[in-house]
Short mmCIF file of C-alpha atoms in Angstrom, two decimals:
data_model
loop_
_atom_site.label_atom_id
_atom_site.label_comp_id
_atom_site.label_asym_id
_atom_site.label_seq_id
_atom_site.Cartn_x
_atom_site.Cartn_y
_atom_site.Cartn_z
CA UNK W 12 41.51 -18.16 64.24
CA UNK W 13 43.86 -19.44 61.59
CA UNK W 14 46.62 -16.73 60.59
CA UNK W 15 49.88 -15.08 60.58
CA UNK W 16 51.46 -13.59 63.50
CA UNK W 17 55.19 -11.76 63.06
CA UNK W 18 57.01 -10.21 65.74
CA UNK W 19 57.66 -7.48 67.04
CA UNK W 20 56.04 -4.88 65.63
CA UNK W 21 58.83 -2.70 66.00
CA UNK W 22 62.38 -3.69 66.15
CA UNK W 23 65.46 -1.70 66.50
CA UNK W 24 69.12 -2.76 64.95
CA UNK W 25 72.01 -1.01 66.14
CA UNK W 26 74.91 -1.20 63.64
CA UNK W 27 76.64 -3.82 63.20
CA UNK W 28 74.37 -6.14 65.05
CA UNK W 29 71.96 -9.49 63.56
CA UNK W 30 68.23 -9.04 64.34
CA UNK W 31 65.97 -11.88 63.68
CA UNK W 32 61.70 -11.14 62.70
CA UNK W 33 59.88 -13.90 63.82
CA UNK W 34 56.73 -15.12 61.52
CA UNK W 35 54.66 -18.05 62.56
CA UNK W 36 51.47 -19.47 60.03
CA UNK W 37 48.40 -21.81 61.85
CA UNK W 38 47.23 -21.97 57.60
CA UNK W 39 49.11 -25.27 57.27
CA UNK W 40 50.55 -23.84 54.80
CA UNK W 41 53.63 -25.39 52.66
CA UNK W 42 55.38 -22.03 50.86
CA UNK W 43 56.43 -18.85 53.12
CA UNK W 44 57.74 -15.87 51.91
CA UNK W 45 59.96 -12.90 52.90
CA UNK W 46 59.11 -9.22 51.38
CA UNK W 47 60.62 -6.41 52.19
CA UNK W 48 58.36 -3.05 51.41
CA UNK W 49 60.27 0.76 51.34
CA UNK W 50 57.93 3.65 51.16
CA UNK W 51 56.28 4.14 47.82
CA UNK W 52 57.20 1.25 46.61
CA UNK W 53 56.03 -2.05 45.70
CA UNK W 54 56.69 -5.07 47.87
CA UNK W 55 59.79 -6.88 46.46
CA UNK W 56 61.04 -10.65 47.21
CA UNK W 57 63.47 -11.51 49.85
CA UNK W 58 63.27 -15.52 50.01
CA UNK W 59 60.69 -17.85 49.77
CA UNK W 60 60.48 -21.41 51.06
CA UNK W 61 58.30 -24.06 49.49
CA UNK W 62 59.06 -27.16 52.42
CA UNK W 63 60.63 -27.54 55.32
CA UNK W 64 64.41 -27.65 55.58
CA UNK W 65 64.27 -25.85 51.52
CA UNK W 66 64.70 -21.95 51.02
CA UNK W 67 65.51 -20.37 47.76
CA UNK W 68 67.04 -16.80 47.29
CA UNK W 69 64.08 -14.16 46.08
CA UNK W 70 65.04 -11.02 44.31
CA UNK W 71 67.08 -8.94 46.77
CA UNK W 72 68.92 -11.83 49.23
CA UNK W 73 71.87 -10.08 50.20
CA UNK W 74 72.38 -9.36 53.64
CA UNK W 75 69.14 -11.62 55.03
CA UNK W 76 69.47 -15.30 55.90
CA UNK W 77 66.29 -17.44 56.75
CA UNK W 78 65.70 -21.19 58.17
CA UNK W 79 62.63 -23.50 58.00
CA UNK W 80 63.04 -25.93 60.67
CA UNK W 81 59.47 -26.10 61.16
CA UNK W 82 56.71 -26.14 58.80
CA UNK W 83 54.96 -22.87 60.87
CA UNK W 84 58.04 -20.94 61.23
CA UNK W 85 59.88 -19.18 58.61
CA UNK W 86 61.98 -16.52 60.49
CA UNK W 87 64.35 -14.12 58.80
CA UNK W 88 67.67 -12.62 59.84
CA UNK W 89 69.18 -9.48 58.91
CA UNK W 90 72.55 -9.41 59.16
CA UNK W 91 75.04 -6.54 59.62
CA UNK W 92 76.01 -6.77 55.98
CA UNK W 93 72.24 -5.24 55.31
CA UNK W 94 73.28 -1.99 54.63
CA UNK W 95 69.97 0.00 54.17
CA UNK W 96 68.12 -2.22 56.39
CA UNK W 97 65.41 0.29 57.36
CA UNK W 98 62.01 -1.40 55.87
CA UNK W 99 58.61 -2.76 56.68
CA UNK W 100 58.96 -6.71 56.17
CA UNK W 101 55.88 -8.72 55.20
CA UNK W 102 56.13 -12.55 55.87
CA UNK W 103 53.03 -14.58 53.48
CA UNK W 104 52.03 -17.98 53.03
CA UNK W 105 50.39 -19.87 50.68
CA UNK W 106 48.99 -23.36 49.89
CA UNK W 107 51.16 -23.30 46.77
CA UNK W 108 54.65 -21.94 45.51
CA UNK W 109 53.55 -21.97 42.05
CA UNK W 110 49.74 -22.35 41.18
CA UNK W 111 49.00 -18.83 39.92
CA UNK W 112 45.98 -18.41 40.88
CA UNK W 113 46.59 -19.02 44.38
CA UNK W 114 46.17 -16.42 47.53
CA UNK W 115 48.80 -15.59 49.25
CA UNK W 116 48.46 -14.30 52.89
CA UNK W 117 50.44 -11.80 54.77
CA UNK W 118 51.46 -11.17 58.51
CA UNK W 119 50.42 -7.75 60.28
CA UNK W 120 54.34 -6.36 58.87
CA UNK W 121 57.52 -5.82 61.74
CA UNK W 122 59.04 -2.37 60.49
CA UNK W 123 62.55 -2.40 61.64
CA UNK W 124 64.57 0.90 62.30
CA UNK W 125 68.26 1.36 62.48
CA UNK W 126 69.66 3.02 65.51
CA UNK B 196 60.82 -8.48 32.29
CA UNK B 197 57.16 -8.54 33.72
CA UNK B 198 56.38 -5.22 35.77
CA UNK B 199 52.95 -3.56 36.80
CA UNK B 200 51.82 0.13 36.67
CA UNK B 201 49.46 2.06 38.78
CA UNK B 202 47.92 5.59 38.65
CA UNK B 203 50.55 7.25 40.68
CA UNK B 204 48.47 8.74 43.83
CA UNK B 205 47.97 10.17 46.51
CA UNK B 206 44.18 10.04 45.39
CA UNK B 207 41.61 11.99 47.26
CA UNK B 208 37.87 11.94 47.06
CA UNK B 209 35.08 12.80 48.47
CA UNK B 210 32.63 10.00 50.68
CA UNK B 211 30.35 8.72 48.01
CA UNK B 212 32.08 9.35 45.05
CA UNK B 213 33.17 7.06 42.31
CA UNK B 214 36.30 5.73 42.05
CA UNK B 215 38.65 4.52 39.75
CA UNK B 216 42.22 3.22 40.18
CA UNK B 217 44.33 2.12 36.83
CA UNK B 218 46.34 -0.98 36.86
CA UNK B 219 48.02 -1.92 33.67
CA UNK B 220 50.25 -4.89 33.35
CA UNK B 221 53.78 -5.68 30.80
CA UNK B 222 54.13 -9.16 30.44
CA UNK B 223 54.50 -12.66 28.49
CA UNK B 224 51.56 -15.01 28.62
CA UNK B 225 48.25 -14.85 31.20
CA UNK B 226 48.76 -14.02 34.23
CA UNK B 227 46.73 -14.53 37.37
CA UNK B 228 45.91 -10.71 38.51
CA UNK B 229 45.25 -9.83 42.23
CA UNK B 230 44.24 -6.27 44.10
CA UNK B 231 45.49 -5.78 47.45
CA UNK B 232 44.60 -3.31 50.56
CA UNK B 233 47.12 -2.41 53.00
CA UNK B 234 45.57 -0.26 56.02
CA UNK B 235 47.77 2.28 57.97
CA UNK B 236 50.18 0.17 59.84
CA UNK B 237 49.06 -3.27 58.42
CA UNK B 238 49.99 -6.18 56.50
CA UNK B 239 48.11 -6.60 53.32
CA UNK B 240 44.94 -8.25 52.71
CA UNK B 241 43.63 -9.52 49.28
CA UNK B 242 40.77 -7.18 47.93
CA UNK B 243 39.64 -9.54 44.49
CA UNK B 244 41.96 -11.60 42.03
CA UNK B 245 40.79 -12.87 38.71
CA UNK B 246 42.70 -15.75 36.62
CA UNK B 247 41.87 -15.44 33.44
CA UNK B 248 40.90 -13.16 30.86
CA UNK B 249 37.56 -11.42 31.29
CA UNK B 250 37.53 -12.88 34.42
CA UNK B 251 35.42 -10.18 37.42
CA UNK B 252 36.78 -10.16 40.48
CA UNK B 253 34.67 -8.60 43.20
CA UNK B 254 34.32 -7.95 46.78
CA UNK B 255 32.85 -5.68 49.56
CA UNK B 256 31.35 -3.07 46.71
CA UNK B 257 34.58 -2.94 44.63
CA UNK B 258 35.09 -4.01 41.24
CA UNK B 259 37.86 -5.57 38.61
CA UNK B 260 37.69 -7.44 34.85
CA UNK B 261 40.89 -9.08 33.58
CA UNK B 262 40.86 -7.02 30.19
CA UNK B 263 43.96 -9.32 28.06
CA UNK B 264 43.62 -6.84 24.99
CA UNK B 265 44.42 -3.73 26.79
CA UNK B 266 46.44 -5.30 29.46
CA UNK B 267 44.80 -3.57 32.04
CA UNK B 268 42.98 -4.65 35.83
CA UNK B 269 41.27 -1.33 36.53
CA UNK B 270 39.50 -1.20 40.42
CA UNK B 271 36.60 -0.16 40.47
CA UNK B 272 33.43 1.79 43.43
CA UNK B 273 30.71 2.96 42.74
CA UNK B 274 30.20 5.21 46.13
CA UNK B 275 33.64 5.03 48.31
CA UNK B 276 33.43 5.30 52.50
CA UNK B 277 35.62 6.95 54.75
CA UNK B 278 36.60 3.19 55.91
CA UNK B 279 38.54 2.37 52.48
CA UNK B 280 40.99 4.67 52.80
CA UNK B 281 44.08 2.92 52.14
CA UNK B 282 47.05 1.93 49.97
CA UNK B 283 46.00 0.02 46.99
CA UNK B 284 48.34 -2.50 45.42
CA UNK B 285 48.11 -4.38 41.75
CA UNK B 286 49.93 -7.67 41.28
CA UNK B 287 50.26 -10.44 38.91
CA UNK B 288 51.82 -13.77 39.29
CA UNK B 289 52.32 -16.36 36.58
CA UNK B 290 51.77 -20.45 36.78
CA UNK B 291 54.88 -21.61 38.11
CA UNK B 292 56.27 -17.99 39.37
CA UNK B 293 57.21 -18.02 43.31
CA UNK B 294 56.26 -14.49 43.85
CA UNK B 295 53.69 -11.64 43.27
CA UNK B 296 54.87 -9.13 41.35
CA UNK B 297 53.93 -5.72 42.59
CA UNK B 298 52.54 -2.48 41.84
CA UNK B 299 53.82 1.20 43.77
CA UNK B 300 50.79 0.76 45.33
CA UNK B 301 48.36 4.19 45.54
CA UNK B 302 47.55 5.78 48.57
CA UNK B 303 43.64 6.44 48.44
CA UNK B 304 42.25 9.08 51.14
CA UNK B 305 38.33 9.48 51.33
CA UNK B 306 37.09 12.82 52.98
CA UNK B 307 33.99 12.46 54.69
#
């Protein structure tokens, strides 16, 4: 079955340490994406990536860092220099970065807690 | 700058009742509109979407139309099941945009 796996499902960051979410797409799907959801809240935008080797900052960068080595794989770091890194991140794909229209498609979430 | 509004929840019914949840939309231009259902410890999954005005988006019994003059995406059921309960979030996304722009999402719990 085509989809989007992301792991774990729980992760755990001790201060001052780098944790990397993994999130791997079978779509064949050009754009990822990186949201980060808080309780009662709206999903917001943490980068997005349209082809390999290109990433572009979303609405609320600082603190994450991403790669795209591989067309599947889009995984994110948060660094220690996330300060209120507690969250449930969403990784999506989509045929398209910018036909309106289009679906995108989310992962099953990792919700990272800070020790 | 472009933002979407929901009916702020929790919302609780009753199995079989009839169920609204209000979406309205600020923005500049047309839009493509979506729904969205998260389940209790799950990603999200796309509900309906409509991309253009007047536009009906439907899917497993619920309900949306694309009104342009009030700005609104209203979901719609006529008889809700235990199984839906869930948080419900409203987007838009323009032509050219990168990312959804999201509702608070409302939290709907159905009582059997």
């Amino acid at each position: 079955d085509g989809g989007i796996t992301q792991s774990p499902k729980y992760l755990f960051r001790k201060e001052g340490q780098n944790v990397t979410l993994s999130c791997e797409q079978n779509l064949n799907h050009d754009a990822m994406y990186w949201y980060r959801q808080d309780p009662g809240q709206g999903l917001r935008l943490i980068y997005y990536s349209q082809i390999v080797n290109d990433f572009q900052k979303g609405d609320i960068a600082e603190g994450y860092s991403v790669s795209r080595e591989k067309k599947e794989s889009f995984p994110l770091t948060v660094t220690s220099a996330q300060k209120n890194p507690t969250a449930f991140y969403l990784c999506a794909s989509s045929t398209s970065l910018t036909l309106a229209g289009e679906t995108q498609y989310f992962g099953p979430g990792t919700r990272l807690l800070v020790l | 700058g472009d933002s979407v509004t929901q009916m702020e929840g929790p919302v609780t019914l009753s199995e079989e009742a009839f169920l609204t949840i209000n979406c309205t939309y600020t923005a500049t231009g047309y839009p493509s509109l979506f729904w969205y259902v998260q389940y209790p410890g799950e990603g999200l999954q796309l509900l309906l979407k409509a991309t253009k005005a007047d536009d009906k988006g439907s899917n497993k019994g619920f309900e949306a139309t694309y009104r342009k003059e009030t700005t609104s995406f209203h979901l719609e059921k006529g008889s809700v099941q235990v199984s839906d309960s869930a948080v419900y979030f409203c987007a838009l996304r323009y032509q050219g945009a990168q990312k959804l722009v999201f509702g608070q999402g409302t939290r709907l719990t159905i009582n059997p």
